[in-house]
Each structure stands twice: as structure tokens, then as C-alpha cells.
């Protein structure tokens, strides 16, 4: 078997608009296409022995063991690999269960699709599942545990930490979108101008100066002491002389910890001898040159979490320890404790596995113990000097036990330091009494405190401490999203997108939009190129200045990665015509329609799908949708549009020369088509269709018809505003038209326009695109032969695996399908072809360059026009 391609889909896609995170693996079964599972001796027994947990997979049988029944009766290996990929992720602690396996148009080649939680784990699972299947087919041994451990390591490397993850989960529960900014824990919540950012538990509301104070333990201590908040006595030293001075002042026992430390690293506690103090100083200085020396306070280690100046949780933290049984030694007891299913690798579970390090051996040395020592029955042996969960500690929720005086104290501390999210470390016998009564002290105030101990304590009630963070970032009434219009279709996407962006901008919004020629914010091009995929959409949604997004969305990006947004307010399909067929398993209109419908299927339930009522594929899509649907049409009298009007539904139609909104029996004439520059005086019917789509979308959003009309009249087409979309250059003796038409439907639209153009000779410059079907290239040539008197063939760009001779031959075959007598010539380079046409143009000629690289063509023609204008001035 051969893996041809693995893709990670990250947004709504052709398989599902709800399950956004899917792996799609294109798999050639090769000779295994001839061997379903019932023809492989012993396959059922081997897979059940290796992965008995697959029994829970119901498959199409709908009962436990259903998948094994399918194997018994015979199923293809792509289906088996789908189930293996899902199960190994579950065994690695990432429970997920959506899968589909479908044969492509290539016999024996399948798309194996399954869900994932972590992208790189999903990719690993795809590759591993094929290896596992091959081992099961061959009957060879396979180390499944190694794959599972590797997937766990990948997850720990890539996943969001527990604190960050909990905030994201709470945001998702409230329907707030999120974007991970890079590979660390920096996350954006919301879109555009309504975004908020956080990293771990530091938010964009967190004061920088407050973080500086909290990180400076000496400064924190001074400020708390000045505010009459109890703190441990002590000081800071950087050498033995300073250490002696502090010990002389506060006496033993003491605690030493690095000034800039965290997670308990470099700390030594309950030090009672000078030589141990010197050793502790050296240990702490591995992490910080300056070391805090404080009086050791007896009691328990508590952490109080304060968010937005309100106490939300409190926990008693217990250092990692074991309990003796009089039989097992300390190492054996550690191993036994690590078998607790609540303990796991890194942050994968509620608790972390206990490891043995210098801190452990130092504590054991103080008791005269080694790892071989057998503790007495019920003896507690502490293995870490600090109670951090990351080192194996446990936590007990004590939120409801806090004395009101201590709640007041903690909330006051958060304001003294100035942190919006802070963790306060307290050493005290308990929190049920005021600290001033039981002698408790504040040890530290932490910026970016961890949430795990509160989210999943070892004992007591879990606390949803992520909720108050979201409450703080998005109080009631504050939106997290911005409006999104998404535009797709075969032809007219870019023009419709630009026109919609113009209308939105004229209505007072700061608009960001993506097109096939670049990314724009407020008409400023920020990135140049074909930017119609998910990364470009995300670019706009990440921009903090954008109030409204209009996103051109092409088939390629949808197939590669899915959509770059979770849902849109209005989804537009301009039309669905034969184009790009024969590529990426898109062989016919039904396949193409399946891709395009991802946009309207991603529309929110009370949003609108705006569809072409003259397009049979769009009408079929409209019948399947759960959102509101409205159609635009060039034919007011079509039976479908009349039925829509009779049902009282809103439509946009071209009637009596007007762009008109209809609902039931009434009409609103928005503007006369001939007054809209984009329609070229009403002659370009396909542009009128684009205007209808944009007008209907704008009306449904709620823009006033008079504002829409004004925008339609002020949208001036041209090389700057609509590059490659019916750009007309008027020379003194002839005209040049440049258009991006590259498929039969586009050629037909240009032909329709040229029928209304008077010219002594119509010259066409055309090419064939190598990745189109032979018939598409021939059809374009046939249409070209109908509308041009002379044709220049150029094949410099986008040969895509074909030769110039092959494409030229197909074009000539297309020419010969018409009865018209035309002339043609071949000039391979586009620049030479355009220059040749202009240099030899007769008076009254009309040159049309149908170019797939519009910037080059526009530049050449503009330079000729500039030269002519300069000569006129002279």
C-alpha cells in the first residue's frame, strides 16, 4: 500500500462542516485492492489480538463488535486503516471517533478520513495505521506501545497547556472563536476588532508593571509588608556573607529559593544547619544569582486564585509523597504510586508522574534514607520540597473553607500588586482562621498561575476557573465575532467580493477582504498573490483593525485545509460551472458542487445563503440548507423565481434594465444597470449577475437601498479596482480588453459582451491551461473562434505537465469545430503576443487578451497607453 498524500483539514470541509479537525489520507491499496479482509488468512484473529479494544467500534452494524463482524464478512483495507487510526489515538489518550473511507475516481485508491485532536498526532496516526495494517497482513510482530508512547510525546510537545486549554474550552462552550498564534500558548479569542489575547493565564488586560512586580519577589514582599499584609521575615543574598547576615537576623529554620525561580525549582526548605544553607545557596544559584532566604514557616502550602480581583478558588497543595506499607522500598512505592490512572505523562492527566531528582535524594538524605529504604507501615515520606503539581504534588480544594477575612486579604493583595489573574501562595495551618490569628504568611504572588490544581483537584470539588477569565475578557454584551461574508463560485468571485467590500466600506465599516490578487484592509494591499485560501482568511480575522470581513473562497483552499473560519453570516455562490475538473478528484459538476456547498453549509442558522437562481446546481444546494436562502436571477420570469416570489421570499432580479429587490408582489428598484459602471453601460450581462449577488447580500445584511445604490454607482472598474476583470484600455485608434476568463463559462461571458461591441476586427490573445481537461481547452478555443476574427495563441505560462505543441493542437482542434473562417498565429511569450497585437492593430480594432497572468498583461498595455499619452502632450 502506498500513501499518496496526507492533508490536515482545520475548518469546515467537504466531509463535515461541524467536525472541523480531520485528517484526509489518499491511499493506494495497490495489490491489496484484490484482498478484502475475509481473503487474508488469520487477519481477524491477529487484529483482535493486537487491538482488542476495537471491539467497542460499532461500525455500520450499530452494536459492539460490529467492526470485527465487518472484518469477518470482508471489508477493504482503507476501512480497516480508518478504524486503526482512530483507535490508536484513543489508546494514546485522545478519544475521537469520526471516520469516513471513500473510493476515489481512481480504482483502488481511497480517501481515508478520520478526526484528530492534535494535528501532528493525527498525521502520525495516519502513517502508523498503514504500518500496523501491513504488519497484520504479513503476520509479523508490531510494537504498538511504541506508537502510542510516541503519540503521547507529540501531544505533550504540541498541545496547549492545561490552563490555556481550559480557557479555550470555556470559550468554545460560549461559541467564541479562537486562533492559536504560533506553536506556543499564545491564543487569540474572537475575530478582528473584537479579539482578545492571552498566553497561559496572562491576558492582554494583564498589567506589564504588575507582572514585573510579581516576578521581583523582593519588591513584592516590600509592597505587601508596607500594606500590612503578613509576609515571612528574611532577605536576599548573593554570597555566603549575605547568607550569614540574614541567618543571624532571622535564625533557623530557613527556606532558600532563587529570586527569579518558578515551579519550585532550586528551592531548599526547613534548613537547620549552616553547611546545608551553603549547599542550598549553591543549588538556588543554578537558577538565579540572587537568592531569597526566609524564615521557614510551619504549616500547609495553600494557593488562592484571584481573577478580576475576586477569589475564585483555593487549594491545599501537598508535595509528592508515598505512604509506607512495611514491605516495599521507596522506589517500589514510587512505581506503585505512578500506576495510579490519575497520574500521567506531563500534563496529560490530573496528576503528574513522580520522578526522582536531586530534591528527592536531598530530602531522603536528611532522613538517612535511600531509595532502597523500606518505610514503616503508614509512614509518610515526602519526595519533593515544594508542592507543585508539575513535580507530582497533589491538591485538595478548600475554596468553601476560606474565612471571609482571608478572602478580603487575597482580593486586596491582587489590587496591591495589580494583577488581573494572580495566584497567592500562603503558608498557614489552615485558611478557616484569619492569617493574623494562626500566624500564616504570604510567601509569593504569582503572575500566570496554573489552573490544573483547581480544575481537577485530587480531592474536593473541581472549580471552573476558566469561566471568570472569559467573563472578564467578554463581559455580557461584548461581541467576540465580526460579520463575515464568504464568496465562492466558478466565475465572478473576485468582482463580487470587491464590490461587497466597497459597499461595506461606504457604510462606515473598516473592512478587510481577500481576493485572487491580494489581501486588503481598507483598500490597502497588504499581501499580493492568490489569497483565497484559509490562511488568508485567518490573516484578516487576526487583524485587530478589521470590523467586517469579506472573503473570497476558492475550491483549492477548501480541498487543501477546509475553511479558515468556523462560520459566516452570509455565504454567496455566484455560479457553478465546469472548471478545474479532473484535478483533486473533482471530475464533474456534482463533485465541484460538493466543494462549493461548504460555504453555504457553514452559514449560521439565522444567516443567509445567497445563490444563483439561474444555476441548477445552486438550486439543488439551496434545497439542502438549514439557513435562510435567497436567490438572484437575470430572468424575472423564470418559473423558479416566480415560485420564490409567490412564496413571499426575497429575490434580486434584473428587470426592465433595473437591479431590483423583490419580495412577494412588491419591488424595490435599487439602480438602473446602465448607471452602474461595473456593467459597462449594461452591456456586460455577467457583471450584472455579480451586481445582483452583491446587492442581494447587502440588502439582506440590512444596508439601506439608497446606500447600496450610491455604492454601485461609485464602484469604478479598472486595472486598479478590478484587475483582470473586463479592464478596457482606450487607445486613439483601437481598444484593448483584458479579462481573466480561463474556462468555457468565462469565455461565453466575454463572447456575450463582444456581441455588443462594434469593431473593424476583433483580435483575441488566448492560451490553454495545462491542467484543464482536453475538452475544456477545445471548448474555449471553439468559443474564441466564434468571437474573434484573428487569434494569437500564446503558451508561455501554466503548461502544468503538457507541451506547447500538445496544447496548441487542442486549441486548433477547437477552432476547426466552427464554420467561421478565422486566422491564427502562435507567439509563445505573452509580452511578445500583446506587443505584436498592439503594434499591428488597425484603426477600429478591438483586442481582447484572455490572460491567466493579468498583472503582466495590464503592465504591458498600460505602458503602451502611457507612451501614447506622453506623445500627445508633446
Short mmCIF file of C-alpha atoms in Angstrom, two decimals, residues 238-491:
data_model
loop_
_atom_site.label_atom_id
_atom_site.label_comp_id
_atom_site.label_asym_id
_atom_site.label_seq_id
_atom_site.Cartn_x
_atom_site.Cartn_y
_atom_site.Cartn_z
CA UNK A 238 24.18 36.55 46.51
CA UNK A 239 27.08 35.17 48.54
CA UNK A 240 27.89 33.48 51.85
CA UNK A 241 28.46 36.75 53.69
CA UNK A 242 24.94 37.89 52.87
CA UNK A 243 23.62 34.48 53.82
CA UNK A 244 25.29 34.71 57.25
CA UNK A 245 23.82 38.18 57.85
CA UNK A 246 20.27 37.05 57.12
CA UNK A 247 20.57 33.89 59.23
CA UNK A 248 21.91 35.97 62.11
CA UNK A 249 18.85 38.21 61.80
CA UNK A 250 16.04 35.62 61.44
CA UNK A 251 17.58 32.39 62.77
CA UNK A 252 16.79 28.82 61.78
CA UNK A 253 14.90 27.02 60.22
CA UNK A 254 15.08 28.77 56.85
CA UNK A 255 13.97 28.43 53.21
CA UNK A 256 16.24 29.25 50.25
CA UNK A 257 14.86 29.80 46.76
CA UNK A 258 16.05 31.60 43.61
CA UNK A 259 14.80 35.16 43.24
CA UNK A 260 13.68 34.53 39.66
CA UNK A 261 12.60 30.91 40.08
CA UNK A 262 9.30 29.21 39.40
CA UNK A 263 7.63 25.82 39.80
CA UNK A 264 9.67 25.26 42.98
CA UNK A 265 12.94 24.85 41.07
CA UNK A 266 16.09 25.42 43.10
CA UNK A 267 14.30 25.58 46.47
CA UNK A 268 15.53 24.09 49.77
CA UNK A 269 13.21 24.08 52.77
CA UNK A 270 13.47 23.55 56.53
CA UNK A 271 17.22 24.09 56.51
CA UNK A 272 18.57 23.96 60.08
CA UNK A 273 22.38 23.82 59.63
CA UNK A 274 24.83 26.27 58.11
CA UNK A 275 26.52 23.73 55.81
CA UNK A 276 23.09 22.81 54.42
CA UNK A 277 22.36 26.51 53.98
CA UNK A 278 25.56 26.95 51.92
CA UNK A 279 24.62 23.92 49.81
CA UNK A 280 21.10 25.34 49.34
CA UNK A 281 22.58 28.69 48.26
CA UNK A 282 24.68 26.98 45.57
CA UNK A 283 21.64 24.98 44.41
CA UNK A 284 19.43 28.07 44.14
CA UNK A 285 22.15 29.97 42.27
CA UNK A 286 21.88 27.47 39.43
CA UNK A 287 18.64 29.30 38.59
CA UNK A 288 19.32 32.84 39.81
CA UNK A 289 22.40 34.71 41.03
CA UNK A 290 20.31 36.35 43.77
CA UNK A 291 18.65 34.09 46.33
CA UNK A 292 15.76 34.67 48.74
CA UNK A 293 16.38 33.50 52.30
CA UNK A 294 13.28 33.42 54.51
CA UNK A 295 12.17 32.12 57.84
CA UNK A 296 10.68 28.65 57.40
CA UNK A 297 7.06 28.80 58.48
CA UNK A 298 5.43 25.57 59.57
CA UNK A 299 2.03 24.73 58.23
CA UNK A 300 0.42 23.78 54.95
CA UNK A 301 1.02 25.17 51.47
CA UNK A 302 -2.09 26.89 50.10
CA UNK A 303 -2.72 28.51 46.72
CA UNK A 304 -5.50 31.10 46.37
CA UNK A 305 -6.54 32.06 42.85
CA UNK A 306 -7.87 35.59 42.31
CA UNK A 307 -9.34 36.62 38.93
CA UNK A 308 -10.57 40.13 38.19
CA UNK A 309 -9.98 40.96 41.87
CA UNK A 310 -12.30 38.18 43.09
CA UNK A 311 -11.31 34.96 44.85
CA UNK A 312 -12.45 32.07 42.64
CA UNK A 313 -10.65 29.06 44.14
CA UNK A 314 -8.33 27.91 46.91
CA UNK A 315 -6.38 24.66 47.20
CA UNK A 316 -4.15 22.99 49.74
CA UNK A 317 -1.09 21.67 47.96
CA UNK A 318 0.67 18.55 49.18
CA UNK A 319 4.19 17.70 47.98
CA UNK A 320 4.76 14.42 46.17
CA UNK A 321 4.97 11.63 48.76
CA UNK A 322 4.50 7.93 49.35
CA UNK A 323 2.90 6.04 52.21
CA UNK A 324 4.84 3.10 53.64
CA UNK A 325 3.40 -0.40 53.93
CA UNK A 326 6.27 -2.04 55.80
CA UNK A 327 7.08 -4.27 52.81
CA UNK A 328 8.00 -2.25 49.71
CA UNK A 329 11.01 0.07 49.45
CA UNK A 330 10.70 3.73 48.48
CA UNK A 331 11.44 3.16 44.76
CA UNK A 332 8.85 0.40 44.62
CA UNK A 333 6.30 2.62 46.34
CA UNK A 334 7.02 5.41 43.82
CA UNK A 335 6.48 2.96 40.96
CA UNK A 336 3.24 1.79 42.56
CA UNK A 337 2.04 5.39 43.03
CA UNK A 338 2.81 6.14 39.36
CA UNK A 339 0.48 3.30 38.36
CA UNK A 340 -2.42 5.45 39.62
CA UNK A 341 -4.51 6.05 36.46
CA UNK A 342 -4.85 9.69 37.50
CA UNK A 343 -1.10 10.14 37.00
CA UNK A 344 0.30 10.57 33.53
CA UNK A 345 3.00 11.88 31.28
CA UNK A 346 3.43 15.66 31.61
CA UNK A 347 0.01 17.32 31.79
CA UNK A 348 -1.97 14.50 30.17
CA UNK A 349 -3.81 13.58 33.38
CA UNK A 350 -5.00 15.15 36.62
CA UNK A 351 -1.70 14.29 38.30
CA UNK A 352 1.87 14.07 37.04
CA UNK A 353 4.11 11.04 37.47
CA UNK A 354 6.62 11.33 40.34
CA UNK A 355 10.23 11.44 39.19
CA UNK A 356 13.39 11.08 41.29
CA UNK A 357 15.74 14.09 41.17
CA UNK A 358 18.25 15.93 43.39
CA UNK A 359 15.46 17.39 45.51
CA UNK A 360 14.22 13.85 46.19
CA UNK A 361 17.61 12.46 47.17
CA UNK A 362 18.36 15.51 49.37
CA UNK A 363 15.13 15.02 51.32
CA UNK A 364 15.84 11.32 51.73
CA UNK A 365 19.42 12.08 52.84
CA UNK A 366 18.11 14.34 55.59
CA UNK A 367 16.12 11.41 56.94
CA UNK A 368 19.00 8.98 56.44
CA UNK A 369 17.01 7.14 53.76
CA UNK A 370 17.79 5.86 50.26
CA UNK A 371 15.51 4.61 47.51
CA UNK A 372 16.09 1.10 48.91
CA UNK A 373 14.77 2.01 52.37
CA UNK A 374 11.53 0.28 53.42
CA UNK A 375 9.32 2.79 55.27
CA UNK A 376 7.24 1.64 58.20
CA UNK A 377 3.53 0.94 57.89
CA UNK A 378 1.59 4.22 57.21
CA UNK A 379 4.78 6.33 57.35
CA UNK A 380 4.57 9.37 55.05
CA UNK A 381 7.81 10.06 53.16
CA UNK A 382 7.93 13.35 51.25
CA UNK A 383 9.77 13.24 47.93
CA UNK A 384 9.72 16.92 46.97
CA UNK A 385 10.31 20.07 48.97
CA UNK A 386 7.59 22.02 47.13
CA UNK A 387 4.00 21.10 46.41
CA UNK A 388 3.87 21.89 42.68
CA UNK A 389 1.62 19.60 40.66
CA UNK A 390 4.22 19.55 37.88
CA UNK A 391 6.58 17.66 40.21
CA UNK A 392 4.00 15.10 41.31
CA UNK A 393 2.23 17.03 44.07
CA UNK A 394 -1.48 16.72 44.82
CA UNK A 395 -4.14 19.28 45.64
CA UNK A 396 -7.22 19.47 47.85
CA UNK A 397 -9.91 22.04 47.15
CA UNK A 398 -10.59 24.27 50.18
CA UNK A 399 -12.43 27.13 48.46
CA UNK A 400 -15.51 26.85 50.61
CA UNK A 401 -13.45 26.77 53.81
CA UNK A 402 -11.83 30.17 53.44
CA UNK A 403 -12.51 32.65 56.22
CA UNK A 404 -14.06 35.93 54.93
CA UNK A 405 -11.07 37.80 56.39
CA UNK A 406 -8.71 35.73 54.22
CA UNK A 407 -10.89 36.29 51.14
CA UNK A 408 -10.70 40.04 51.80
CA UNK A 409 -6.93 39.76 52.23
CA UNK A 410 -6.42 37.83 48.96
CA UNK A 411 -8.56 40.23 46.92
CA UNK A 412 -6.71 43.16 48.43
CA UNK A 413 -3.38 41.58 47.51
CA UNK A 414 -4.48 41.30 43.86
CA UNK A 415 -5.14 45.05 43.82
CA UNK A 416 -1.91 45.94 45.67
CA UNK A 417 0.15 44.09 43.05
CA UNK A 418 -2.23 45.00 40.23
CA UNK A 419 -2.73 41.59 38.62
CA UNK A 420 -5.95 40.62 36.85
CA UNK A 421 -5.12 36.91 37.29
CA UNK A 422 -2.93 36.03 40.22
CA UNK A 423 -2.03 33.05 42.37
CA UNK A 424 -1.25 33.78 46.01
CA UNK A 425 0.91 31.28 47.89
CA UNK A 426 0.17 31.10 51.61
CA UNK A 427 1.83 29.08 54.36
CA UNK A 428 -0.55 28.56 57.28
CA UNK A 429 -2.07 25.88 59.49
CA UNK A 430 -5.40 26.48 57.78
CA UNK A 431 -7.46 29.06 55.90
CA UNK A 432 -10.50 28.71 58.12
CA UNK A 433 -8.97 31.20 60.57
CA UNK A 434 -7.67 34.67 59.71
CA UNK A 435 -3.92 34.56 58.99
CA UNK A 436 -3.29 37.18 61.67
CA UNK A 437 -4.65 34.68 64.23
CA UNK A 438 -2.92 31.47 63.09
CA UNK A 439 0.42 33.05 62.15
CA UNK A 440 0.13 32.36 58.43
CA UNK A 441 2.13 34.39 55.90
CA UNK A 442 2.11 35.23 52.21
CA UNK A 443 5.01 33.50 50.50
CA UNK A 444 4.61 34.70 46.91
CA UNK A 445 2.26 36.35 44.45
CA UNK A 446 2.39 34.70 41.04
CA UNK A 447 1.59 36.09 37.62
CA UNK A 448 0.36 33.41 35.17
CA UNK A 449 -0.70 30.93 37.88
CA UNK A 450 -1.50 27.38 36.81
CA UNK A 451 -5.14 26.29 36.84
CA UNK A 452 -4.75 22.50 36.94
CA UNK A 453 -4.91 22.16 40.73
CA UNK A 454 -8.29 23.91 40.72
CA UNK A 455 -9.72 22.36 37.56
CA UNK A 456 -9.10 18.81 38.74
CA UNK A 457 -8.08 18.60 42.43
CA UNK A 458 -7.08 15.24 43.86
CA UNK A 459 -9.77 15.74 46.48
CA UNK A 460 -12.75 18.10 46.70
CA UNK A 461 -14.83 19.98 44.17
CA UNK A 462 -13.40 20.87 40.75
CA UNK A 463 -13.63 24.60 40.03
CA UNK A 464 -14.24 26.01 36.56
CA UNK A 465 -11.71 28.78 36.99
CA UNK A 466 -11.58 29.42 33.24
CA UNK A 467 -15.13 30.83 33.34
CA UNK A 468 -14.25 34.01 35.28
CA UNK A 469 -11.40 34.65 32.82
CA UNK A 470 -13.85 34.62 29.92
CA UNK A 471 -16.30 36.70 32.00
CA UNK A 472 -13.54 39.28 32.42
CA UNK A 473 -12.49 39.29 28.73
CA UNK A 474 -16.02 39.14 27.34
CA UNK A 475 -18.49 40.64 29.81
CA UNK A 476 -22.19 40.41 28.87
CA UNK A 477 -22.95 42.33 25.67
CA UNK A 478 -19.39 42.36 24.32
CA UNK A 479 -19.25 40.57 20.91
CA UNK A 480 -16.42 38.22 20.02
CA UNK A 481 -17.04 37.88 16.28
CA UNK A 482 -17.15 40.28 13.35
CA UNK A 483 -19.54 39.94 10.38
CA UNK A 484 -18.22 37.63 7.64
CA UNK A 485 -19.39 37.49 4.03
CA UNK A 486 -17.88 34.49 2.21
CA UNK A 487 -17.99 34.40 -1.60
CA UNK A 488 -17.37 31.38 -3.79
CA UNK A 489 -18.30 30.19 -7.28
CA UNK A 490 -16.64 29.40 -10.60
CA UNK A 491 -16.67 32.89 -12.11
#
